């Protein structure tokens, strides 16, 4: 077990809240001062309370304590930042596997984007989420949804078991990750397929060792690797059947290479060259670096990785 130096989101936001006295709403750099103060009040853990550790066997990074924030904290954060995307790469991957006979349970359904897409393909689509307000919003869209408690199946009664269970960016929020697999066992058919999406271990910022406030406690209590996903599934009686990383479009890869390259940065800052010329030369330099592989992004992926499990028999 090794210690990992990861500045926690709570510490970063609390420090900024103490420093900023004005500002409302969310800016380009994240939440405004009013939201920062609301986050600090909703989850008043002292700075430095969270420590990140890395398992020497599977490279899972996890928080100590494994303490998730209350609903008010999530309400303040998600009310300030657009963290419910209307589309994700993993949605399309799962939708290809669904058919009219299926019953789908979407755990962590959020605002119901995936649930709405699945409802048109399957016999029944059901959502569950931690947030009562979120569940109410999903129901107003005419979709079926229920309130869940910390990933557990307690209080969730389905008239029929699910043939597919999805959890898109839920696992990293759970104080007890095994609860997701227990829920899937309790609410799925014997042949259920469990789809779990988490932030990729090969995202450009992870490969570059850059800090990401949103990929840190208390928002994310764990940071997963393929080995860790396999190990957790095996421990809970599930077999990892497939794992895929979201592709990184080459244009984005070129941009990621360019913004981390000193020569490209020097071109952008060069004077007295006209700005359009500087930008054009910088793009060409970044493209050349990407094409020649002289950068750390050759193994980079998009935002997510998607695991598919079935029960061991």
Coordinates of C-alpha atoms in Angstrom, one line a residue:
X1 CA 0.0 0.0 0.0
X2 CA 1.5 3.3 -1.0
X3 CA 0.5 6.9 -0.3
X4 CA -0.6 9.0 -3.3
X5 CA -0.2 12.8 -3.4
X6 CA -3.6 13.9 -4.8
X7 CA -4.8 17.3 -3.7
X8 CA -8.4 16.7 -2.7
X9 CA -11.3 18.5 -4.3
X10 CA -12.5 19.5 -0.9
X11 CA -9.2 21.1 0.1
X12 CA -9.0 23.0 -3.2
X13 CA -12.5 24.3 -3.0
X14 CA -12.3 25.2 0.7
X15 CA -9.1 27.1 0.1
X16 CA -10.6 29.1 -2.8
X17 CA -13.8 29.7 -0.8
X18 CA -11.7 31.3 2.0
X19 CA -9.8 33.4 -0.5
X20 CA -12.6 34.6 -2.7
X21 CA -15.2 37.1 -1.3
X22 CA -17.1 37.9 -4.5
X23 CA -18.5 36.1 -7.5
X24 CA -21.7 34.2 -8.3
X25 CA -22.3 31.2 -10.5
X26 CA -19.8 29.1 -12.3
X27 CA -17.0 30.6 -14.4
X28 CA -14.5 29.0 -16.7
X29 CA -12.3 27.9 -13.8
X30 CA -15.1 26.2 -11.9
X31 CA -17.7 27.2 -9.3
X32 CA -18.1 30.8 -8.1
X33 CA -17.4 31.9 -4.5
X34 CA -21.0 31.4 -3.5
X35 CA -20.9 27.8 -4.6
X36 CA -17.5 27.2 -3.0
X37 CA -18.9 28.4 0.3
X38 CA -22.0 26.2 0.0
X39 CA -19.8 23.2 -0.7
X40 CA -17.6 23.9 2.4
X41 CA -20.7 24.3 4.6
X42 CA -22.4 21.2 3.3
X43 CA -19.4 19.0 3.9
X44 CA -17.3 20.7 6.5
X45 CA -14.5 18.2 6.7
X46 CA -11.2 20.0 7.5
X47 CA -8.6 20.4 4.8
X48 CA -6.3 17.5 4.6
X49 CA -8.8 15.1 6.1
X50 CA -8.8 12.9 3.0
X51 CA -5.6 11.0 2.1
X52 CA -5.3 9.0 -1.1
X53 CA -3.6 5.6 -1.1
X54 CA -2.6 3.3 -3.9
X55 CA -2.9 -0.5 -3.8
X56 CA 0.5 -2.1 -4.8
X57 CA -1.3 -5.1 -6.4
X58 CA -4.0 -3.5 -8.6
X59 CA -3.1 0.2 -8.5
X60 CA -6.5 1.2 -7.2
X61 CA -6.4 4.7 -5.6
X62 CA -8.8 5.2 -2.7
X63 CA -9.6 7.8 -0.1
X64 CA -9.1 7.6 3.6
X65 CA -11.7 8.0 5.0
X66 CA -14.1 6.6 2.4
X67 CA -16.6 9.3 3.3
X68 CA -19.0 10.6 0.7
X69 CA -20.5 14.0 1.0
X70 CA -24.2 14.6 1.8
X71 CA -26.9 15.2 -0.8
X72 CA -26.7 19.0 -0.2
X73 CA -23.1 19.0 -1.3
X74 CA -23.9 17.3 -4.6
X75 CA -26.9 19.6 -5.0
X76 CA -24.6 22.6 -4.7
X77 CA -21.9 21.2 -7.1
X78 CA -24.2 19.9 -9.8
X79 CA -26.4 23.0 -9.6
X80 CA -23.4 25.1 -10.5
X81 CA -21.6 22.9 -13.1
X82 CA -23.0 21.0 -16.1
X83 CA -21.9 17.6 -15.0
X84 CA -24.8 15.6 -16.5
X85 CA -23.8 15.2 -20.2
X86 CA -26.6 14.5 -22.7
X87 CA -24.4 12.0 -24.5
X88 CA -21.4 9.8 -23.6
X89 CA -19.4 7.4 -25.6
X90 CA -20.4 4.5 -23.3
X91 CA -24.1 5.1 -24.0
X92 CA -23.7 4.0 -27.6
X93 CA -21.6 1.0 -26.6
X94 CA -24.3 -0.3 -24.3
X95 CA -27.3 0.6 -26.5
X96 CA -25.9 -1.7 -29.2
X97 CA -26.3 -4.7 -26.9
X98 CA -29.9 -3.9 -26.0
X99 CA -33.0 -5.4 -27.7
X100 CA -36.8 -5.3 -27.4
X101 CA -37.0 -8.2 -24.8
X102 CA -34.7 -6.6 -22.3
X103 CA -35.3 -4.9 -19.0
X104 CA -32.7 -2.3 -18.2
X105 CA -31.9 -0.8 -14.8
X106 CA -29.8 2.4 -14.9
X107 CA -28.1 3.0 -11.6
X108 CA -27.2 6.6 -11.1
X109 CA -29.6 7.7 -13.8
X110 CA -29.0 11.4 -13.2
X111 CA -31.2 13.5 -15.3
X112 CA -32.3 10.5 -17.3
X113 CA -30.4 11.0 -20.6
X114 CA -29.4 7.3 -21.0
X115 CA -32.7 6.1 -19.6
X116 CA -34.6 8.1 -22.3
X117 CA -32.4 6.6 -25.0
X118 CA -32.8 3.0 -23.7
X119 CA -36.6 3.3 -23.2
X120 CA -37.1 3.4 -27.0
X121 CA -35.1 0.2 -27.5
X122 CA -36.2 -2.2 -24.7
X123 CA -39.4 -3.5 -23.1
X124 CA -38.8 -1.7 -19.8
X125 CA -36.2 0.9 -18.6
X126 CA -35.9 1.8 -14.9
X127 CA -33.7 4.3 -13.3
X128 CA -32.4 4.6 -9.7
X129 CA -30.4 7.5 -8.2
X130 CA -29.3 8.8 -4.8
X131 CA -31.0 12.2 -5.4
X132 CA -34.7 12.5 -4.7
X133 CA -34.8 15.8 -6.7
X134 CA -33.1 14.0 -9.6
X135 CA -35.5 11.1 -9.5
X136 CA -38.4 13.5 -9.4
X137 CA -37.1 15.3 -12.5
X138 CA -36.7 12.0 -14.4
X139 CA -40.3 11.0 -13.5
X140 CA -41.5 14.3 -14.9
X141 CA -40.0 13.2 -18.2
X142 CA -42.4 10.2 -18.1
X143 CA -39.7 7.7 -17.2
X144 CA -39.7 5.2 -14.3
X145 CA -37.2 6.0 -11.5
X146 CA -36.7 5.2 -7.8
X147 CA -34.5 6.6 -5.0
X148 CA -31.5 4.4 -4.0
X149 CA -29.4 4.6 -0.8
X150 CA -25.6 4.5 -1.3
X151 CA -25.8 1.9 -4.0
X152 CA -27.7 -0.6 -2.0
X153 CA -30.8 -2.5 -3.2
X154 CA -32.6 -1.8 0.1
X155 CA -36.1 -0.5 -0.6
X156 CA -35.8 -1.1 -4.4
X157 CA -38.4 -3.6 -5.5
X158 CA -38.7 -4.5 -9.1
X159 CA -41.6 -6.5 -10.5
X160 CA -39.1 -8.4 -12.7
X161 CA -35.3 -8.7 -12.7
X162 CA -33.2 -6.7 -15.0
X163 CA -31.3 -8.3 -17.9
X164 CA -28.9 -5.4 -18.2
X165 CA -27.8 -3.1 -15.3
X166 CA -25.8 0.0 -16.1
X167 CA -23.8 2.3 -13.8
X168 CA -22.2 5.2 -15.6
X169 CA -19.7 7.0 -13.4
X170 CA -21.3 5.8 -10.2
X171 CA -18.6 3.4 -8.8
X172 CA -16.1 6.1 -8.1
X173 CA -18.6 7.9 -5.8
X174 CA -19.5 5.0 -3.6
X175 CA -18.0 4.7 -0.1
X176 CA -18.4 0.9 -0.4
X177 CA -17.9 -0.1 -4.1
X178 CA -19.0 -3.7 -3.5
X179 CA -22.5 -2.4 -2.9
X180 CA -22.9 -1.9 -6.6
X181 CA -22.2 -5.6 -7.4
X182 CA -24.5 -6.6 -4.5
X183 CA -27.3 -4.5 -6.0
X184 CA -26.8 -6.0 -9.4
X185 CA -26.9 -9.5 -8.0
X186 CA -30.1 -8.8 -6.1
X187 CA -32.0 -7.0 -8.9
X188 CA -30.6 -8.8 -12.0
X189 CA -31.5 -12.1 -13.8
X190 CA -29.0 -15.0 -13.4
X191 CA -27.6 -14.0 -16.9
X192 CA -27.6 -10.3 -16.2
X193 CA -24.9 -8.2 -17.8
X194 CA -23.5 -5.4 -15.6
X195 CA -22.0 -2.4 -17.4
X196 CA -19.7 -0.2 -15.3
X197 CA -18.2 3.1 -16.7
X198 CA -15.5 5.0 -14.7
X199 CA -13.0 7.7 -15.6
X200 CA -10.3 6.2 -17.7
X201 CA -6.9 5.5 -16.2
X202 CA -5.4 6.7 -19.5
X203 CA -7.0 10.1 -19.7
X204 CA -4.4 12.7 -20.8
X205 CA -4.5 14.5 -17.4
X206 CA -3.9 11.2 -15.6
X207 CA -1.0 10.2 -17.9
X208 CA 0.5 13.6 -17.4
X209 CA 0.1 13.5 -13.6
X210 CA -2.0 16.7 -13.6
X211 CA -4.5 17.5 -10.8
X212 CA -8.2 17.3 -11.4
X213 CA -10.4 18.6 -8.6
X214 CA -13.4 16.6 -9.9
X215 CA -11.5 13.4 -9.9
X216 CA -10.6 13.6 -6.2
X217 CA -12.4 13.3 -2.8
X218 CA -15.0 13.9 -1.8
X219 CA -16.5 13.9 -5.4
X220 CA -14.6 10.7 -6.4
X221 CA -13.5 8.4 -3.6
X222 CA -11.7 5.9 -5.9
X223 CA -9.6 6.0 -9.1
X224 CA -9.8 2.8 -11.0
X225 CA -7.6 0.7 -13.2
X226 CA -8.5 -2.4 -15.3
X227 CA -6.7 -4.6 -12.8
X228 CA -8.7 -3.1 -9.9
X229 CA -12.0 -3.5 -11.8
X230 CA -11.3 -7.1 -12.5
X231 CA -10.2 -7.8 -8.9
X232 CA -13.3 -6.2 -7.4
X233 CA -15.6 -8.2 -9.7
X234 CA -13.9 -11.5 -8.9
X235 CA -14.1 -10.8 -5.1
X236 CA -17.9 -10.2 -5.5
X237 CA -18.5 -13.2 -7.7
X238 CA -18.5 -11.5 -11.1
X239 CA -16.3 -12.1 -14.1
X240 CA -15.0 -9.2 -16.2
X241 CA -15.9 -10.2 -19.8
X242 CA -14.7 -7.1 -21.6
X243 CA -13.1 -3.7 -20.9
X244 CA -12.8 -0.9 -23.5
X245 CA -11.2 2.5 -23.3
X246 CA -13.0 5.4 -25.0
X247 CA -11.0 6.4 -28.1
X248 CA -9.4 9.8 -28.2
X249 CA -10.1 11.6 -31.5
X250 CA -6.8 12.5 -33.2
X251 CA -7.7 16.2 -33.3
X252 CA -8.1 16.2 -29.5
X253 CA -4.9 14.2 -29.2
X254 CA -3.1 16.8 -31.2
X255 CA -4.5 19.5 -29.0
X256 CA -3.5 17.6 -25.8
X257 CA 0.0 17.2 -27.2
X258 CA 0.3 20.8 -28.2
X259 CA -0.9 22.3 -24.9
X260 CA 1.8 20.3 -23.0
X261 CA 4.6 21.0 -25.4
X262 CA 7.2 23.8 -24.7
X263 CA 8.0 24.3 -28.4
X264 CA 4.4 24.7 -29.2
X265 CA 3.9 27.1 -26.3
X266 CA 6.9 29.1 -27.5
X267 CA 5.4 29.4 -30.9
X268 CA 2.1 30.7 -29.5
X269 CA 4.0 33.3 -27.4
X270 CA 6.3 34.3 -30.2
X271 CA 6.3 38.0 -31.1
X272 CA 6.0 39.9 -33.3
X273 CA 4.4 37.2 -35.5
X274 CA 0.7 37.7 -36.2
X275 CA -1.6 35.6 -34.0
X276 CA -3.1 33.6 -36.9
X277 CA 0.4 32.6 -38.1
X278 CA 1.4 31.6 -34.5
X279 CA -1.7 29.5 -34.1
X280 CA -1.2 27.8 -37.5
X281 CA 2.4 27.0 -36.8
X282 CA 1.6 25.7 -33.3
X283 CA -1.0 23.3 -34.8
X284 CA 1.5 22.1 -37.3
X285 CA 4.1 21.5 -34.6
X286 CA 1.7 19.7 -32.4
X287 CA 0.5 17.5 -35.3
X288 CA 4.1 16.6 -36.1
X289 CA 4.8 15.7 -32.5
X290 CA 1.7 13.5 -32.4
X291 CA 2.5 11.8 -35.7
X292 CA 6.0 11.0 -34.7
X293 CA 5.0 9.7 -31.3
X294 CA 7.4 12.0 -29.5
X295 CA 5.0 12.7 -26.6
X296 CA 3.3 10.9 -23.6
X297 CA -0.1 10.8 -25.3
X298 CA 0.5 7.7 -27.5
X299 CA -1.5 5.6 -25.0
X300 CA -4.1 8.2 -24.2
X301 CA -7.8 7.5 -24.2
X302 CA -10.9 9.5 -24.0
X303 CA -12.7 10.3 -20.7
X304 CA -14.2 6.9 -19.9
X305 CA -13.4 3.2 -19.7
X306 CA -16.3 0.7 -19.8
X307 CA -16.3 -2.8 -18.1
X308 CA -18.8 -5.5 -18.8
X309 CA -19.4 -8.2 -16.2
X310 CA -21.5 -11.4 -15.9
X311 CA -22.1 -13.5 -12.8
X312 CA -19.8 -16.4 -12.1
X313 CA -21.8 -19.7 -12.2

